[in-house]
Amino acid sequence: AQGAPHGLVLAAERQTAGRGRLGRRWQMRLGAGLTFSLLWRFERGLSGLAGLSLVVGIAMVRALREFGAPVSLKWPNDVLLDGRKLAGILIELSGDALGPAAVVIGIGLNVAKPGEVDQPVANLADAGIKVGRNELMAALLNQLAQVLNQFDREGFSAFREEWLGLAAYLQQPVRLTFSHGQPVDGMAIGVDESGALLVDTADGPRVFHVGEVSLRPQP
């Protein structure tokens, strides 16, 4: 809002007041990972940014696989390593429905043990993946720039097949939980052209959009 330039990156060595989706805390002890925010200005409007968090996930997987990390994506915005959360994405939007729009993409990635966390997490060091944080940051930013430029031109549909090939829990029983209301169980069967999750439930196929919803394997 203060006119910061397109592509600005702000990184923190230690994070004590970070936040994730649904108001969760995201902490990082000194030097344990990468915590940064990227400002990206789009010509397309807010209505054309559906699927953006999934596309950011693709960029992260491309970069991490350069260093041998066997990562996958959990809808809508987590990067998994050995079934545990390695990185998270939080996107905040501002602008007009018809454009232009500005987005702050917040990313937290565990290079080493992050400290006390309220969920099972992974880190690159424990997985035997040795990479300097500067080198990893450069790879992430290079992939993000490439992917975000293409997304601005073509939208999520250009990435849908790639995302499906990277997705965890597809064709598996999942449980969706919400900030309000009862959980929904079903089979995750894919995503549509806007990045919305498709689930085959006992009441038939349903579509779930990114928002106040979390996905887990069925217990």
JSON list of C-alpha atoms in Angstrom, two decimals:
[
{"chain": "A", "resi": 1, "resn": "ALA", "atom": "CA", "xyz": [0.00, 0.00, 0.00]},
{"chain": "A", "resi": 2, "resn": "GLN", "atom": "CA", "xyz": [3.00, 2.30, 0.54]},
{"chain": "A", "resi": 3, "resn": "GLY", "atom": "CA", "xyz": [4.26, 1.73, -3.00]},
{"chain": "A", "resi": 4, "resn": "ALA", "atom": "CA", "xyz": [6.94, -0.91, -2.38]},
{"chain": "A", "resi": 5, "resn": "PRO", "atom": "CA", "xyz": [8.37, -2.20, -5.65]},
{"chain": "A", "resi": 6, "resn": "HIS", "atom": "CA", "xyz": [7.17, -5.27, -7.51]},
{"chain": "A", "resi": 7, "resn": "GLY", "atom": "CA", "xyz": [9.32, -8.25, -6.56]},
{"chain": "A", "resi": 8, "resn": "LEU", "atom": "CA", "xyz": [10.41, -6.92, -3.17]},
{"chain": "A", "resi": 9, "resn": "VAL", "atom": "CA", "xyz": [11.55, -9.69, -0.80]},
{"chain": "A", "resi": 10, "resn": "LEU", "atom": "CA", "xyz": [11.79, -9.32, 2.97]},
{"chain": "A", "resi": 11, "resn": "ALA", "atom": "CA", "xyz": [13.42, -12.16, 4.93]},
{"chain": "A", "resi": 12, "resn": "ALA", "atom": "CA", "xyz": [13.74, -12.75, 8.66]},
{"chain": "A", "resi": 13, "resn": "GLU", "atom": "CA", "xyz": [16.51, -14.69, 10.41]},
{"chain": "A", "resi": 14, "resn": "ARG", "atom": "CA", "xyz": [14.28, -15.40, 13.40]},
{"chain": "A", "resi": 15, "resn": "GLN", "atom": "CA", "xyz": [10.51, -15.34, 13.51]},
{"chain": "A", "resi": 16, "resn": "THR", "atom": "CA", "xyz": [8.54, -15.03, 16.74]},
{"chain": "A", "resi": 17, "resn": "ALA", "atom": "CA", "xyz": [5.22, -13.57, 15.60]},
{"chain": "A", "resi": 18, "resn": "GLY", "atom": "CA", "xyz": [4.69, -15.19, 12.22]},
{"chain": "A", "resi": 19, "resn": "ARG", "atom": "CA", "xyz": [1.34, -16.64, 11.35]},
{"chain": "A", "resi": 20, "resn": "GLY", "atom": "CA", "xyz": [-0.02, -19.34, 9.12]},
{"chain": "A", "resi": 21, "resn": "ARG", "atom": "CA", "xyz": [-3.46, -20.17, 7.81]},
{"chain": "A", "resi": 22, "resn": "LEU", "atom": "CA", "xyz": [-6.45, -20.21, 10.14]},
{"chain": "A", "resi": 23, "resn": "GLY", "atom": "CA", "xyz": [-4.62, -18.00, 12.65]},
{"chain": "A", "resi": 24, "resn": "ARG", "atom": "CA", "xyz": [-1.99, -20.61, 13.51]},
{"chain": "A", "resi": 25, "resn": "ARG", "atom": "CA", "xyz": [1.43, -19.52, 14.76]},
{"chain": "A", "resi": 26, "resn": "TRP", "atom": "CA", "xyz": [4.53, -20.12, 12.66]},
{"chain": "A", "resi": 27, "resn": "GLN", "atom": "CA", "xyz": [7.74, -19.75, 14.64]},
{"chain": "A", "resi": 28, "resn": "MET", "atom": "CA", "xyz": [11.33, -20.24, 13.56]},
{"chain": "A", "resi": 29, "resn": "ARG", "atom": "CA", "xyz": [14.40, -20.22, 15.78]},
{"chain": "A", "resi": 30, "resn": "LEU", "atom": "CA", "xyz": [17.47, -18.25, 14.70]},
{"chain": "A", "resi": 31, "resn": "GLY", "atom": "CA", "xyz": [19.01, -19.58, 11.50]},
{"chain": "A", "resi": 32, "resn": "ALA", "atom": "CA", "xyz": [16.81, -22.69, 11.35]},
{"chain": "A", "resi": 33, "resn": "GLY", "atom": "CA", "xyz": [15.11, -22.01, 8.05]},
{"chain": "A", "resi": 34, "resn": "LEU", "atom": "CA", "xyz": [13.86, -19.56, 5.48]},
{"chain": "A", "resi": 35, "resn": "THR", "atom": "CA", "xyz": [11.07, -17.18, 6.42]},
{"chain": "A", "resi": 36, "resn": "PHE", "atom": "CA", "xyz": [10.38, -14.54, 3.81]},
{"chain": "A", "resi": 37, "resn": "SER", "atom": "CA", "xyz": [7.65, -12.56, 2.09]},
{"chain": "A", "resi": 38, "resn": "LEU", "atom": "CA", "xyz": [7.53, -11.69, -1.59]},
{"chain": "A", "resi": 39, "resn": "LEU", "atom": "CA", "xyz": [5.49, -8.81, -3.03]},
{"chain": "A", "resi": 40, "resn": "TRP", "atom": "CA", "xyz": [4.13, -9.53, -6.51]},
{"chain": "A", "resi": 41, "resn": "ARG", "atom": "CA", "xyz": [1.99, -7.13, -8.51]},
{"chain": "A", "resi": 42, "resn": "PHE", "atom": "CA", "xyz": [-0.37, -8.68, -11.07]},
{"chain": "A", "resi": 43, "resn": "GLU", "atom": "CA", "xyz": [-2.06, -7.12, -14.05]},
{"chain": "A", "resi": 44, "resn": "ARG", "atom": "CA", "xyz": [-4.94, -9.55, -13.62]},
{"chain": "A", "resi": 45, "resn": "GLY", "atom": "CA", "xyz": [-7.47, -8.78, -10.90]},
{"chain": "A", "resi": 46, "resn": "LEU", "atom": "CA", "xyz": [-8.31, -10.59, -7.68]},
{"chain": "A", "resi": 47, "resn": "SER", "atom": "CA", "xyz": [-10.92, -12.67, -9.50]},
{"chain": "A", "resi": 48, "resn": "GLY", "atom": "CA", "xyz": [-8.16, -14.12, -11.68]},
{"chain": "A", "resi": 49, "resn": "LEU", "atom": "CA", "xyz": [-5.87, -15.25, -8.88]},
{"chain": "A", "resi": 50, "resn": "ALA", "atom": "CA", "xyz": [-7.61, -18.53, -8.01]},
{"chain": "A", "resi": 51, "resn": "GLY", "atom": "CA", "xyz": [-5.09, -21.32, -7.62]},
{"chain": "A", "resi": 52, "resn": "LEU", "atom": "CA", "xyz": [-2.19, -19.00, -6.81]},
{"chain": "A", "resi": 53, "resn": "SER", "atom": "CA", "xyz": [-1.18, -20.86, -3.63]},
{"chain": "A", "resi": 54, "resn": "LEU", "atom": "CA", "xyz": [-1.02, -24.12, -5.59]},
{"chain": "A", "resi": 55, "resn": "VAL", "atom": "CA", "xyz": [1.23, -22.50, -8.20]},
{"chain": "A", "resi": 56, "resn": "VAL", "atom": "CA", "xyz": [3.56, -21.18, -5.50]},
{"chain": "A", "resi": 57, "resn": "GLY", "atom": "CA", "xyz": [3.75, -24.75, -4.20]},
{"chain": "A", "resi": 58, "resn": "ILE", "atom": "CA", "xyz": [4.83, -25.94, -7.65]},
{"chain": "A", "resi": 59, "resn": "ALA", "atom": "CA", "xyz": [7.67, -23.40, -7.69]},
{"chain": "A", "resi": 60, "resn": "MET", "atom": "CA", "xyz": [8.82, -24.62, -4.28]},
{"chain": "A", "resi": 61, "resn": "VAL", "atom": "CA", "xyz": [8.80, -28.27, -5.33]},
{"chain": "A", "resi": 62, "resn": "ARG", "atom": "CA", "xyz": [10.77, -27.47, -8.49]},
{"chain": "A", "resi": 63, "resn": "ALA", "atom": "CA", "xyz": [13.42, -25.69, -6.43]},
{"chain": "A", "resi": 64, "resn": "LEU", "atom": "CA", "xyz": [13.61, -28.29, -3.64]},
{"chain": "A", "resi": 65, "resn": "ARG", "atom": "CA", "xyz": [13.90, -31.17, -6.07]},
{"chain": "A", "resi": 66, "resn": "GLU", "atom": "CA", "xyz": [16.99, -29.49, -7.53]},
{"chain": "A", "resi": 67, "resn": "PHE", "atom": "CA", "xyz": [18.64, -30.42, -4.22]},
{"chain": "A", "resi": 68, "resn": "GLY", "atom": "CA", "xyz": [17.24, -33.94, -4.06]},
{"chain": "A", "resi": 69, "resn": "ALA", "atom": "CA", "xyz": [14.35, -33.33, -1.65]},
{"chain": "A", "resi": 70, "resn": "PRO", "atom": "CA", "xyz": [11.52, -35.83, -2.44]},
{"chain": "A", "resi": 71, "resn": "VAL", "atom": "CA", "xyz": [8.73, -33.38, -1.61]},
{"chain": "A", "resi": 72, "resn": "SER", "atom": "CA", "xyz": [5.02, -33.37, -2.45]},
{"chain": "A", "resi": 73, "resn": "LEU", "atom": "CA", "xyz": [2.14, -30.90, -2.12]},
{"chain": "A", "resi": 74, "resn": "LYS", "atom": "CA", "xyz": [-0.85, -30.98, 0.20]},
{"chain": "A", "resi": 75, "resn": "TRP", "atom": "CA", "xyz": [-3.80, -28.91, -0.95]},
{"chain": "A", "resi": 76, "resn": "PRO", "atom": "CA", "xyz": [-3.94, -25.99, -0.75]},
{"chain": "A", "resi": 77, "resn": "ASN", "atom": "CA", "xyz": [-0.60, -24.69, 0.50]},
{"chain": "A", "resi": 78, "resn": "ASP", "atom": "CA", "xyz": [1.72, -27.10, 2.34]},
{"chain": "A", "resi": 79, "resn": "VAL", "atom": "CA", "xyz": [4.92, -28.74, 1.13]},
{"chain": "A", "resi": 80, "resn": "LEU", "atom": "CA", "xyz": [5.41, -32.22, 2.60]},
{"chain": "A", "resi": 81, "resn": "LEU", "atom": "CA", "xyz": [8.54, -34.30, 3.14]},
{"chain": "A", "resi": 82, "resn": "ASP", "atom": "CA", "xyz": [7.96, -37.90, 4.27]},
{"chain": "A", "resi": 83, "resn": "GLY", "atom": "CA", "xyz": [4.34, -37.01, 4.96]},
{"chain": "A", "resi": 84, "resn": "ARG", "atom": "CA", "xyz": [5.22, -34.19, 7.36]},
{"chain": "A", "resi": 85, "resn": "LYS", "atom": "CA", "xyz": [5.08, -30.45, 6.83]},
{"chain": "A", "resi": 86, "resn": "LEU", "atom": "CA", "xyz": [8.35, -29.02, 5.51]},
{"chain": "A", "resi": 87, "resn": "ALA", "atom": "CA", "xyz": [7.05, -25.63, 4.40]},
{"chain": "A", "resi": 88, "resn": "GLY", "atom": "CA", "xyz": [3.92, -23.53, 4.43]},
{"chain": "A", "resi": 89, "resn": "ILE", "atom": "CA", "xyz": [2.55, -20.78, 2.22]},
{"chain": "A", "resi": 90, "resn": "LEU", "atom": "CA", "xyz": [0.30, -17.89, 3.23]},
{"chain": "A", "resi": 91, "resn": "ILE", "atom": "CA", "xyz": [-1.03, -15.49, 0.61]},
{"chain": "A", "resi": 92, "resn": "GLU", "atom": "CA", "xyz": [-2.63, -12.12, 1.32]},
{"chain": "A", "resi": 93, "resn": "LEU", "atom": "CA", "xyz": [-4.38, -10.25, -1.48]},
{"chain": "A", "resi": 94, "resn": "SER", "atom": "CA", "xyz": [-5.24, -6.62, -2.12]},
{"chain": "A", "resi": 95, "resn": "GLY", "atom": "CA", "xyz": [-6.50, -4.74, -5.15]},
{"chain": "A", "resi": 96, "resn": "ASP", "atom": "CA", "xyz": [-9.52, -4.67, -7.41]},
{"chain": "A", "resi": 97, "resn": "ALA", "atom": "CA", "xyz": [-11.63, -7.48, -8.81]},
{"chain": "A", "resi": 98, "resn": "LEU", "atom": "CA", "xyz": [-10.72, -6.49, -12.38]},
{"chain": "A", "resi": 99, "resn": "GLY", "atom": "CA", "xyz": [-7.11, -5.51, -11.61]},
{"chain": "A", "resi": 100, "resn": "PRO", "atom": "CA", "xyz": [-4.48, -4.65, -10.91]},
{"chain": "A", "resi": 101, "resn": "ALA", "atom": "CA", "xyz": [-3.82, -6.70, -7.79]},
{"chain": "A", "resi": 102, "resn": "ALA", "atom": "CA", "xyz": [-0.97, -6.95, -5.29]},
{"chain": "A", "resi": 103, "resn": "VAL", "atom": "CA", "xyz": [-0.11, -10.11, -3.41]},
{"chain": "A", "resi": 104, "resn": "VAL", "atom": "CA", "xyz": [2.17, -10.78, -0.46]},
{"chain": "A", "resi": 105, "resn": "ILE", "atom": "CA", "xyz": [3.36, -14.38, -0.56]},
{"chain": "A", "resi": 106, "resn": "GLY", "atom": "CA", "xyz": [4.65, -15.52, 2.83]},
{"chain": "A", "resi": 107, "resn": "ILE", "atom": "CA", "xyz": [6.78, -18.66, 2.99]},
{"chain": "A", "resi": 108, "resn": "GLY", "atom": "CA", "xyz": [8.26, -20.56, 5.91]},
{"chain": "A", "resi": 109, "resn": "LEU", "atom": "CA", "xyz": [10.57, -23.50, 5.23]},
{"chain": "A", "resi": 110, "resn": "ASN", "atom": "CA", "xyz": [12.38, -25.67, 7.78]},
{"chain": "A", "resi": 111, "resn": "VAL", "atom": "CA", "xyz": [16.05, -26.15, 6.89]},
{"chain": "A", "resi": 112, "resn": "ALA", "atom": "CA", "xyz": [16.85, -27.43, 10.40]},
{"chain": "A", "resi": 113, "resn": "LYS", "atom": "CA", "xyz": [14.68, -28.15, 13.44]},
{"chain": "A", "resi": 114, "resn": "PRO", "atom": "CA", "xyz": [12.45, -25.07, 13.81]},
{"chain": "A", "resi": 115, "resn": "GLY", "atom": "CA", "xyz": [11.79, -25.39, 17.56]},
{"chain": "A", "resi": 116, "resn": "GLU", "atom": "CA", "xyz": [8.52, -26.22, 19.29]},
{"chain": "A", "resi": 117, "resn": "VAL", "atom": "CA", "xyz": [5.72, -26.71, 16.76]},
{"chain": "A", "resi": 118, "resn": "ASP", "atom": "CA", "xyz": [2.14, -27.91, 17.29]},
{"chain": "A", "resi": 119, "resn": "GLN", "atom": "CA", "xyz": [2.14, -30.43, 14.41]},
{"chain": "A", "resi": 120, "resn": "PRO", "atom": "CA", "xyz": [4.45, -33.05, 12.86]},
{"chain": "A", "resi": 121, "resn": "VAL", "atom": "CA", "xyz": [7.10, -31.23, 10.84]},
{"chain": "A", "resi": 122, "resn": "ALA", "atom": "CA", "xyz": [10.08, -32.17, 8.71]},
{"chain": "A", "resi": 123, "resn": "ASN", "atom": "CA", "xyz": [13.32, -30.38, 7.98]},
{"chain": "A", "resi": 124, "resn": "LEU", "atom": "CA", "xyz": [15.96, -30.73, 5.29]},
{"chain": "A", "resi": 125, "resn": "ALA", "atom": "CA", "xyz": [18.87, -31.44, 7.65]},
{"chain": "A", "resi": 126, "resn": "ASP", "atom": "CA", "xyz": [17.22, -34.48, 9.27]},
{"chain": "A", "resi": 127, "resn": "ALA", "atom": "CA", "xyz": [16.44, -35.80, 5.78]},
{"chain": "A", "resi": 128, "resn": "GLY", "atom": "CA", "xyz": [20.14, -35.65, 4.92]},
{"chain": "A", "resi": 129, "resn": "ILE", "atom": "CA", "xyz": [19.74, -32.80, 2.42]},
{"chain": "A", "resi": 130, "resn": "LYS", "atom": "CA", "xyz": [22.62, -30.38, 2.80]},
{"chain": "A", "resi": 131, "resn": "VAL", "atom": "CA", "xyz": [22.15, -27.03, 1.12]},
{"chain": "A", "resi": 132, "resn": "GLY", "atom": "CA", "xyz": [23.12, -23.51, 2.07]},
{"chain": "A", "resi": 133, "resn": "ARG", "atom": "CA", "xyz": [20.24, -21.19, 2.82]},
{"chain": "A", "resi": 134, "resn": "ASN", "atom": "CA", "xyz": [21.45, -18.54, 0.37]},
{"chain": "A", "resi": 135, "resn": "GLU", "atom": "CA", "xyz": [21.63, -21.09, -2.44]},
{"chain": "A", "resi": 136, "resn": "LEU", "atom": "CA", "xyz": [18.20, -22.45, -1.55]},
{"chain": "A", "resi": 137, "resn": "MET", "atom": "CA", "xyz": [16.70, -18.96, -1.33]},
{"chain": "A", "resi": 138, "resn": "ALA", "atom": "CA", "xyz": [18.09, -18.09, -4.76]},
{"chain": "A", "resi": 139, "resn": "ALA", "atom": "CA", "xyz": [16.63, -21.26, -6.28]},
{"chain": "A", "resi": 140, "resn": "LEU", "atom": "CA", "xyz": [13.23, -20.58, -4.71]},
{"chain": "A", "resi": 141, "resn": "LEU", "atom": "CA", "xyz": [13.12, -16.99, -5.93]},
{"chain": "A", "resi": 142, "resn": "ASN", "atom": "CA", "xyz": [14.19, -17.96, -9.45]},
{"chain": "A", "resi": 143, "resn": "GLN", "atom": "CA", "xyz": [11.43, -20.55, -9.67]},
{"chain": "A", "resi": 144, "resn": "LEU", "atom": "CA", "xyz": [8.87, -18.21, -8.13]},
{"chain": "A", "resi": 145, "resn": "ALA", "atom": "CA", "xyz": [9.64, -15.48, -10.66]},
{"chain": "A", "resi": 146, "resn": "GLN", "atom": "CA", "xyz": [9.29, -17.89, -13.57]},
{"chain": "A", "resi": 147, "resn": "VAL", "atom": "CA", "xyz": [6.06, -19.45, -12.31]},
{"chain": "A", "resi": 148, "resn": "LEU", "atom": "CA", "xyz": [4.40, -16.18, -11.25]},
{"chain": "A", "resi": 149, "resn": "ASN", "atom": "CA", "xyz": [5.08, -14.54, -14.60]},
{"chain": "A", "resi": 150, "resn": "GLN", "atom": "CA", "xyz": [3.49, -17.48, -16.40]},
{"chain": "A", "resi": 151, "resn": "PHE", "atom": "CA", "xyz": [0.57, -17.53, -13.96]},
{"chain": "A", "resi": 152, "resn": "ASP", "atom": "CA", "xyz": [-0.09, -13.84, -14.65]},
{"chain": "A", "resi": 153, "resn": "ARG", "atom": "CA", "xyz": [-0.34, -14.62, -18.36]},
{"chain": "A", "resi": 154, "resn": "GLU", "atom": "CA", "xyz": [-2.14, -17.96, -18.30]},
{"chain": "A", "resi": 155, "resn": "GLY", "atom": "CA", "xyz": [-3.72, -18.60, -14.89]},
{"chain": "A", "resi": 156, "resn": "PHE", "atom": "CA", "xyz": [-3.83, -21.86, -12.95]},
{"chain": "A", "resi": 157, "resn": "SER", "atom": "CA", "xyz": [-5.07, -24.03, -15.79]},
{"chain": "A", "resi": 158, "resn": "ALA", "atom": "CA", "xyz": [-1.56, -24.01, -17.31]},
{"chain": "A", "resi": 159, "resn": "PHE", "atom": "CA", "xyz": [-0.24, -25.70, -14.14]},
{"chain": "A", "resi": 160, "resn": "ARG", "atom": "CA", "xyz": [-3.09, -28.05, -13.26]},
{"chain": "A", "resi": 161, "resn": "GLU", "atom": "CA", "xyz": [-1.58, -31.25, -14.65]},
{"chain": "A", "resi": 162, "resn": "GLU", "atom": "CA", "xyz": [1.79, -30.56, -13.04]},
{"chain": "A", "resi": 163, "resn": "TRP", "atom": "CA", "xyz": [0.13, -29.93, -9.67]},
{"chain": "A", "resi": 164, "resn": "LEU", "atom": "CA", "xyz": [-1.81, -33.20, -9.89]},
{"chain": "A", "resi": 165, "resn": "GLY", "atom": "CA", "xyz": [1.45, -35.03, -10.51]},
{"chain": "A", "resi": 166, "resn": "LEU", "atom": "CA", "xyz": [2.94, -33.57, -7.31]},
{"chain": "A", "resi": 167, "resn": "ALA", "atom": "CA", "xyz": [-0.10, -33.89, -5.03]},
{"chain": "A", "resi": 168, "resn": "ALA", "atom": "CA", "xyz": [-0.24, -35.94, -1.85]},
{"chain": "A", "resi": 169, "resn": "TYR", "atom": "CA", "xyz": [-3.43, -37.81, -0.85]},
{"chain": "A", "resi": 170, "resn": "LEU", "atom": "CA", "xyz": [-4.97, -37.97, -4.34]},
{"chain": "A", "resi": 171, "resn": "GLN", "atom": "CA", "xyz": [-7.21, -41.01, -4.71]},
{"chain": "A", "resi": 172, "resn": "GLN", "atom": "CA", "xyz": [-7.00, -41.48, -0.94]},
{"chain": "A", "resi": 173, "resn": "PRO", "atom": "CA", "xyz": [-9.59, -41.07, 1.83]},
{"chain": "A", "resi": 174, "resn": "VAL", "atom": "CA", "xyz": [-9.37, -37.58, 3.33]},
{"chain": "A", "resi": 175, "resn": "ARG", "atom": "CA", "xyz": [-11.14, -35.53, 5.97]},
{"chain": "A", "resi": 176, "resn": "LEU", "atom": "CA", "xyz": [-11.86, -31.83, 5.47]},
{"chain": "A", "resi": 177, "resn": "THR", "atom": "CA", "xyz": [-12.33, -29.73, 8.59]},
{"chain": "A", "resi": 178, "resn": "PHE", "atom": "CA", "xyz": [-13.67, -26.20, 8.79]},
{"chain": "A", "resi": 179, "resn": "SER", "atom": "CA", "xyz": [-13.56, -23.30, 11.22]},
{"chain": "A", "resi": 180, "resn": "HIS", "atom": "CA", "xyz": [-17.31, -23.85, 11.61]},
{"chain": "A", "resi": 181, "resn": "GLY", "atom": "CA", "xyz": [-19.42, -26.91, 10.90]},
{"chain": "A", "resi": 182, "resn": "GLN", "atom": "CA", "xyz": [-18.92, -30.65, 10.75]},
{"chain": "A", "resi": 183, "resn": "PRO", "atom": "CA", "xyz": [-16.00, -32.39, 9.01]},
{"chain": "A", "resi": 184, "resn": "VAL", "atom": "CA", "xyz": [-16.51, -33.90, 5.57]},
{"chain": "A", "resi": 185, "resn": "ASP", "atom": "CA", "xyz": [-15.04, -37.29, 4.64]},
{"chain": "A", "resi": 186, "resn": "GLY", "atom": "CA", "xyz": [-14.48, -38.50, 1.13]},
{"chain": "A", "resi": 187, "resn": "MET", "atom": "CA", "xyz": [-12.01, -39.42, -1.59]},
{"chain": "A", "resi": 188, "resn": "ALA", "atom": "CA", "xyz": [-9.77, -36.66, -2.97]},
{"chain": "A", "resi": 189, "resn": "ILE", "atom": "CA", "xyz": [-10.06, -37.00, -6.74]},
{"chain": "A", "resi": 190, "resn": "GLY", "atom": "CA", "xyz": [-8.30, -33.90, -8.07]},
{"chain": "A", "resi": 191, "resn": "VAL", "atom": "CA", "xyz": [-8.59, -30.16, -8.56]},
{"chain": "A", "resi": 192, "resn": "ASP", "atom": "CA", "xyz": [-10.55, -28.16, -11.12]},
{"chain": "A", "resi": 193, "resn": "GLU", "atom": "CA", "xyz": [-9.32, -25.43, -13.50]},
{"chain": "A", "resi": 194, "resn": "SER", "atom": "CA", "xyz": [-9.39, -22.87, -10.68]},
{"chain": "A", "resi": 195, "resn": "GLY", "atom": "CA", "xyz": [-7.47, -25.02, -8.17]},
{"chain": "A", "resi": 196, "resn": "ALA", "atom": "CA", "xyz": [-10.54, -25.96, -6.11]},
{"chain": "A", "resi": 197, "resn": "LEU", "atom": "CA", "xyz": [-10.40, -29.41, -4.52]},
{"chain": "A", "resi": 198, "resn": "LEU", "atom": "CA", "xyz": [-12.69, -32.14, -5.86]},
{"chain": "A", "resi": 199, "resn": "VAL", "atom": "CA", "xyz": [-13.87, -34.69, -3.31]},
{"chain": "A", "resi": 200, "resn": "ASP", "atom": "CA", "xyz": [-16.11, -37.70, -3.86]},
{"chain": "A", "resi": 201, "resn": "THR", "atom": "CA", "xyz": [-18.28, -37.87, -0.73]},
{"chain": "A", "resi": 202, "resn": "ALA", "atom": "CA", "xyz": [-21.12, -40.09, 0.40]},
{"chain": "A", "resi": 203, "resn": "ASP", "atom": "CA", "xyz": [-23.47, -37.41, -0.97]},
{"chain": "A", "resi": 204, "resn": "GLY", "atom": "CA", "xyz": [-21.71, -37.30, -4.34]},
{"chain": "A", "resi": 205, "resn": "PRO", "atom": "CA", "xyz": [-18.92, -35.12, -5.77]},
{"chain": "A", "resi": 206, "resn": "ARG", "atom": "CA", "xyz": [-18.28, -31.79, -4.02]},
{"chain": "A", "resi": 207, "resn": "VAL", "atom": "CA", "xyz": [-16.02, -28.81, -4.73]},
{"chain": "A", "resi": 208, "resn": "PHE", "atom": "CA", "xyz": [-14.06, -27.04, -1.99]},
{"chain": "A", "resi": 209, "resn": "HIS", "atom": "CA", "xyz": [-12.36, -23.69, -2.49]},
{"chain": "A", "resi": 210, "resn": "VAL", "atom": "CA", "xyz": [-9.32, -22.38, -0.68]},
{"chain": "A", "resi": 211, "resn": "GLY", "atom": "CA", "xyz": [-10.39, -20.69, 2.53]},
{"chain": "A", "resi": 212, "resn": "GLU", "atom": "CA", "xyz": [-11.27, -21.79, 6.03]},
{"chain": "A", "resi": 213, "resn": "VAL", "atom": "CA", "xyz": [-10.74, -25.48, 5.29]},
{"chain": "A", "resi": 214, "resn": "SER", "atom": "CA", "xyz": [-7.98, -27.94, 6.17]},
{"chain": "A", "resi": 215, "resn": "LEU", "atom": "CA", "xyz": [-7.28, -31.32, 4.60]},
{"chain": "A", "resi": 216, "resn": "ARG", "atom": "CA", "xyz": [-5.94, -34.40, 6.39]},
{"chain": "A", "resi": 217, "resn": "PRO", "atom": "CA", "xyz": [-5.83, -38.12, 5.66]},
{"chain": "A", "resi": 218, "resn": "GLN", "atom": "CA", "xyz": [-8.83, -39.83, 7.22]},
{"chain": "A", "resi": 219, "resn": "PRO", "atom": "CA", "xyz": [-7.96, -41.11, 10.71]}
]
